[in-house]
Protein backbone atom coordinates (compact mmCIF):
# COMPACT_ATOMS: atom_id res chain seq x y z
CA UNK A 1 0.00 0.00 0.00
CA UNK A 2 1.32 3.43 -0.93
CA UNK A 3 2.20 5.99 1.72
CA UNK A 4 3.62 9.49 1.73
CA UNK A 5 7.24 8.93 2.74
CA UNK A 6 9.84 11.55 3.60
CA UNK A 7 13.44 10.90 2.64
CA UNK A 8 16.61 12.92 3.18
CA UNK A 9 18.83 12.49 0.14
CA UNK A 10 21.92 14.44 -0.90
CA UNK A 11 21.13 17.19 1.62
CA UNK A 12 17.54 17.68 0.47
CA UNK A 13 14.17 16.51 1.76
CA UNK A 14 11.97 14.57 -0.66
CA UNK A 15 8.37 13.41 -0.25
CA UNK A 16 7.29 10.42 -2.30
CA UNK A 17 4.03 8.50 -2.47
CA UNK A 18 5.18 4.91 -2.66
CA UNK A 19 4.93 1.46 -1.03
CA UNK A 20 7.47 1.37 1.87
CA UNK A 21 8.61 -2.10 0.77
CA UNK A 22 9.90 -0.70 -2.56
CA UNK A 23 13.69 -1.08 -2.77
CA UNK A 24 15.54 2.18 -2.23
CA UNK A 25 17.37 1.71 -5.55
CA UNK A 26 14.06 1.82 -7.48
CA UNK A 27 13.04 5.01 -5.67
CA UNK A 28 16.38 6.66 -6.42
CA UNK A 29 16.49 5.71 -10.09
CA UNK A 30 12.83 5.59 -11.12
CA UNK A 31 11.24 8.30 -8.97
CA UNK A 32 14.09 10.74 -8.38
CA UNK A 33 16.22 10.12 -11.49
CA UNK A 34 19.34 9.72 -9.35
CA UNK A 35 21.03 7.28 -11.70
CA UNK A 36 24.47 6.99 -10.08
CA UNK A 37 23.57 3.73 -8.31
CA UNK A 38 23.18 0.92 -10.88
CA UNK A 39 21.10 -2.26 -10.93
CA UNK A 40 23.48 -5.22 -11.22
CA UNK A 41 22.56 -8.46 -9.46
CA UNK A 42 19.59 -7.24 -7.44
CA UNK A 43 20.77 -9.63 -4.71
CA UNK A 44 23.11 -7.47 -2.60
CA UNK A 45 26.08 -9.31 -4.07
CA UNK A 46 27.78 -7.05 -6.65
CA UNK A 47 27.89 -3.58 -5.12
CA UNK A 48 26.71 -1.71 -8.24
CA UNK A 49 23.82 -0.14 -6.31
CA UNK A 50 25.80 1.17 -3.33
CA UNK A 51 24.76 4.36 -1.52
CA UNK A 52 25.89 5.91 1.74
CA UNK A 53 23.42 5.41 4.57
CA UNK A 54 24.53 7.61 7.48
CA UNK A 55 28.06 7.39 6.10
CA UNK A 56 28.14 3.58 5.68
CA UNK A 57 28.30 2.04 2.20
CA UNK A 58 25.24 -0.18 1.68
CA UNK A 59 23.68 -1.93 -1.31
CA UNK A 60 20.28 -0.36 -2.04
CA UNK A 61 18.80 -2.99 -4.39
CA UNK A 62 16.91 -4.92 -1.69
CA UNK A 63 16.73 -2.27 1.01
CA UNK A 64 13.06 -1.36 1.63
CA UNK A 65 12.76 2.41 1.38
CA UNK A 66 10.63 2.36 4.54
CA UNK A 67 13.67 1.35 6.59
CA UNK A 68 15.72 4.47 5.80
CA UNK A 69 13.23 7.25 6.48
CA UNK A 70 15.31 8.59 9.37
CA UNK A 71 18.67 8.18 7.61
CA UNK A 72 20.92 10.55 5.75
CA UNK A 73 21.20 9.05 2.27
CA UNK A 74 23.99 10.07 -0.11
CA UNK A 75 24.26 8.97 -3.72
CA UNK A 76 27.15 9.41 -6.16
CA UNK A 77 25.71 12.77 -7.22
CA UNK A 78 25.59 13.91 -3.61
CA UNK A 79 29.37 13.64 -3.33
CA UNK A 80 29.73 16.64 -5.65
CA UNK A 81 30.13 19.94 -3.81
CA UNK A 82 27.69 22.86 -4.09
CA UNK A 83 30.25 24.58 -6.31
CA UNK A 84 30.20 21.61 -8.69
CA UNK A 85 33.62 20.32 -7.60
CA UNK A 86 34.11 16.58 -7.61
CA UNK A 87 34.80 14.80 -4.32
CA UNK A 88 38.53 13.96 -3.89
CA UNK A 89 37.71 10.28 -4.42
CA UNK A 90 35.92 11.05 -7.68
CA UNK A 91 38.87 13.21 -8.80
CA UNK A 92 41.32 10.43 -7.95
CA UNK A 93 39.31 7.85 -9.94
CA UNK A 94 39.45 10.17 -12.96
CA UNK A 95 43.15 10.86 -12.47
CA UNK A 96 44.04 7.17 -12.17
CA UNK A 97 41.56 6.20 -14.92
CA UNK A 98 40.06 3.62 -12.58
CA UNK A 99 37.16 2.64 -14.84
CA UNK A 100 36.53 0.66 -18.01
CA UNK A 101 32.82 0.30 -18.73
CA UNK A 102 32.08 2.26 -15.58
CA UNK A 103 29.25 0.01 -14.41
CA UNK A 104 30.86 -0.84 -11.08
CA UNK A 105 32.24 2.67 -10.68
CA UNK A 106 29.39 3.96 -8.52
CA UNK A 107 29.90 1.23 -5.94
CA UNK A 108 33.69 1.47 -6.04
CA UNK A 109 33.55 5.22 -5.36
CA UNK A 110 30.89 4.96 -2.64
CA UNK A 111 32.76 2.16 -0.83
CA UNK A 112 36.04 4.10 -1.11
CA UNK A 113 34.48 7.24 0.38
CA UNK A 114 33.12 5.21 3.31
CA UNK A 115 36.50 3.52 3.82
CA UNK A 116 38.47 6.77 3.84
CA UNK A 117 36.01 8.31 6.31
CA UNK A 118 37.02 5.73 8.90
CA UNK A 119 40.59 4.96 7.76
CA UNK A 120 42.61 7.87 6.36
CA UNK A 121 45.56 5.73 5.29
CA UNK A 122 44.37 2.25 4.30
CA UNK A 123 46.78 -0.47 3.20
CA UNK A 124 46.30 -2.42 -0.05
CA UNK A 125 44.84 -5.28 1.99
CA UNK A 126 42.39 -3.02 3.80
CA UNK A 127 41.26 -1.50 0.50
CA UNK A 128 40.79 -4.97 -1.00
CA UNK A 129 38.80 -6.12 2.03
CA UNK A 130 36.54 -3.06 2.07
CA UNK A 131 35.87 -3.21 -1.65
CA UNK A 132 35.43 -7.00 -1.74
CA UNK A 133 31.67 -6.62 -2.33
CA UNK A 134 32.28 -4.45 -5.40
CA UNK A 135 32.45 -6.81 -8.35
CA UNK A 136 34.12 -5.54 -11.54
CA UNK A 137 34.00 -7.72 -14.63
CA UNK A 138 36.46 -5.44 -16.47
CA UNK A 139 39.31 -5.93 -14.00
CA UNK A 140 40.09 -2.37 -12.92
CA UNK A 141 40.96 -3.40 -9.37
CA UNK A 142 44.65 -2.40 -9.41
CA UNK A 143 43.78 1.09 -10.69
CA UNK A 144 41.05 1.39 -8.06
CA UNK A 145 43.57 0.65 -5.31
CA UNK A 146 45.84 3.33 -6.78
CA UNK A 147 42.94 5.80 -6.90
CA UNK A 148 42.01 5.18 -3.26
CA UNK A 149 45.62 5.84 -2.25
CA UNK A 150 45.74 9.01 -4.35
CA UNK A 151 42.49 10.20 -2.75
CA UNK A 152 43.87 9.43 0.71
CA UNK A 153 46.70 11.90 0.07
CA UNK A 154 44.23 14.64 -0.92
CA UNK A 155 41.83 14.24 2.00
S1 LIG B 1 22.57 -4.61 -7.65
FE1 LIG B 1 22.68 -4.32 -5.53
S2 LIG B 1 24.36 -5.50 -4.93
FE2 LIG B 1 24.14 -5.97 -7.02
S1 LIG C 1 34.66 -1.10 -15.05
FE1 LIG C 1 33.33 -2.49 -16.01
S2 LIG C 1 32.43 -3.57 -14.39
FE2 LIG C 1 33.97 -2.42 -13.50
Coordinates of C-alpha atoms and ligand atoms in Angstrom, one line a residue:
X1 CA 0.0 0.0 0.0
X2 CA 1.3 3.4 -0.9
X3 CA 2.2 6.0 1.7
X4 CA 3.6 9.5 1.7
X5 CA 7.2 8.9 2.7
X6 CA 9.8 11.5 3.6
X7 CA 13.4 10.9 2.6
X8 CA 16.6 12.9 3.2
X9 CA 18.8 12.5 0.1
X10 CA 21.9 14.4 -0.9
X11 CA 21.1 17.2 1.6
X12 CA 17.5 17.7 0.5
X13 CA 14.2 16.5 1.8
X14 CA 12.0 14.6 -0.7
X15 CA 8.4 13.4 -0.2
X16 CA 7.3 10.4 -2.3
X17 CA 4.0 8.5 -2.5
X18 CA 5.2 4.9 -2.7
X19 CA 4.9 1.5 -1.0
X20 CA 7.5 1.4 1.9
X21 CA 8.6 -2.1 0.8
X22 CA 9.9 -0.7 -2.6
X23 CA 13.7 -1.1 -2.8
X24 CA 15.5 2.2 -2.2
X25 CA 17.4 1.7 -5.6
X26 CA 14.1 1.8 -7.5
X27 CA 13.0 5.0 -5.7
X28 CA 16.4 6.7 -6.4
X29 CA 16.5 5.7 -10.1
X30 CA 12.8 5.6 -11.1
X31 CA 11.2 8.3 -9.0
X32 CA 14.1 10.7 -8.4
X33 CA 16.2 10.1 -11.5
X34 CA 19.3 9.7 -9.4
X35 CA 21.0 7.3 -11.7
X36 CA 24.5 7.0 -10.1
X37 CA 23.6 3.7 -8.3
X38 CA 23.2 0.9 -10.9
X39 CA 21.1 -2.3 -10.9
X40 CA 23.5 -5.2 -11.2
X41 CA 22.6 -8.5 -9.5
X42 CA 19.6 -7.2 -7.4
X43 CA 20.8 -9.6 -4.7
X44 CA 23.1 -7.5 -2.6
X45 CA 26.1 -9.3 -4.1
X46 CA 27.8 -7.1 -6.6
X47 CA 27.9 -3.6 -5.1
X48 CA 26.7 -1.7 -8.2
X49 CA 23.8 -0.1 -6.3
X50 CA 25.8 1.2 -3.3
X51 CA 24.8 4.4 -1.5
X52 CA 25.9 5.9 1.7
X53 CA 23.4 5.4 4.6
X54 CA 24.5 7.6 7.5
X55 CA 28.1 7.4 6.1
X56 CA 28.1 3.6 5.7
X57 CA 28.3 2.0 2.2
X58 CA 25.2 -0.2 1.7
X59 CA 23.7 -1.9 -1.3
X60 CA 20.3 -0.4 -2.0
X61 CA 18.8 -3.0 -4.4
X62 CA 16.9 -4.9 -1.7
X63 CA 16.7 -2.3 1.0
X64 CA 13.1 -1.4 1.6
X65 CA 12.8 2.4 1.4
X66 CA 10.6 2.4 4.5
X67 CA 13.7 1.3 6.6
X68 CA 15.7 4.5 5.8
X69 CA 13.2 7.3 6.5
X70 CA 15.3 8.6 9.4
X71 CA 18.7 8.2 7.6
X72 CA 20.9 10.6 5.7
X73 CA 21.2 9.1 2.3
X74 CA 24.0 10.1 -0.1
X75 CA 24.3 9.0 -3.7
X76 CA 27.2 9.4 -6.2
X77 CA 25.7 12.8 -7.2
X78 CA 25.6 13.9 -3.6
X79 CA 29.4 13.6 -3.3
X80 CA 29.7 16.6 -5.7
X81 CA 30.1 19.9 -3.8
X82 CA 27.7 22.9 -4.1
X83 CA 30.3 24.6 -6.3
X84 CA 30.2 21.6 -8.7
X85 CA 33.6 20.3 -7.6
X86 CA 34.1 16.6 -7.6
X87 CA 34.8 14.8 -4.3
X88 CA 38.5 14.0 -3.9
X89 CA 37.7 10.3 -4.4
X90 CA 35.9 11.1 -7.7
X91 CA 38.9 13.2 -8.8
X92 CA 41.3 10.4 -7.9
X93 CA 39.3 7.8 -9.9
X94 CA 39.4 10.2 -13.0
X95 CA 43.2 10.9 -12.5
X96 CA 44.0 7.2 -12.2
X97 CA 41.6 6.2 -14.9
X98 CA 40.1 3.6 -12.6
X99 CA 37.2 2.6 -14.8
X100 CA 36.5 0.7 -18.0
X101 CA 32.8 0.3 -18.7
X102 CA 32.1 2.3 -15.6
X103 CA 29.2 0.0 -14.4
X104 CA 30.9 -0.8 -11.1
X105 CA 32.2 2.7 -10.7
X106 CA 29.4 4.0 -8.5
X107 CA 29.9 1.2 -5.9
X108 CA 33.7 1.5 -6.0
X109 CA 33.5 5.2 -5.4
X110 CA 30.9 5.0 -2.6
X111 CA 32.8 2.2 -0.8
X112 CA 36.0 4.1 -1.1
X113 CA 34.5 7.2 0.4
X114 CA 33.1 5.2 3.3
X115 CA 36.5 3.5 3.8
X116 CA 38.5 6.8 3.8
X117 CA 36.0 8.3 6.3
X118 CA 37.0 5.7 8.9
X119 CA 40.6 5.0 7.8
X120 CA 42.6 7.9 6.4
X121 CA 45.6 5.7 5.3
X122 CA 44.4 2.3 4.3
X123 CA 46.8 -0.5 3.2
X124 CA 46.3 -2.4 0.0
X125 CA 44.8 -5.3 2.0
X126 CA 42.4 -3.0 3.8
X127 CA 41.3 -1.5 0.5
X128 CA 40.8 -5.0 -1.0
X129 CA 38.8 -6.1 2.0
X130 CA 36.5 -3.1 2.1
X131 CA 35.9 -3.2 -1.7
X132 CA 35.4 -7.0 -1.7
X133 CA 31.7 -6.6 -2.3
X134 CA 32.3 -4.4 -5.4
X135 CA 32.5 -6.8 -8.4
X136 CA 34.1 -5.5 -11.5
X137 CA 34.0 -7.7 -14.6
X138 CA 36.5 -5.4 -16.5
X139 CA 39.3 -5.9 -14.0
X140 CA 40.1 -2.4 -12.9
X141 CA 41.0 -3.4 -9.4
X142 CA 44.7 -2.4 -9.4
X143 CA 43.8 1.1 -10.7
X144 CA 41.1 1.4 -8.1
X145 CA 43.6 0.7 -5.3
X146 CA 45.8 3.3 -6.8
X147 CA 42.9 5.8 -6.9
X148 CA 42.0 5.2 -3.3
X149 CA 45.6 5.8 -2.3
X150 CA 45.7 9.0 -4.4
X151 CA 42.5 10.2 -2.7
X152 CA 43.9 9.4 0.7
X153 CA 46.7 11.9 0.1
X154 CA 44.2 14.6 -0.9
X155 CA 41.8 14.2 2.0
Ligands
LIG1 S1 22.6 -4.6 -7.6 FE1 22.7 -4.3 -5.5 S2 24.4 -5.5 -4.9 FE2 24.1 -6.0 -7.0
LIG2 S1 34.7 -1.1 -15.0 FE1 33.3 -2.5 -16.0 S2 32.4 -3.6 -14.4 FE2 34.0 -2.4 -13.5

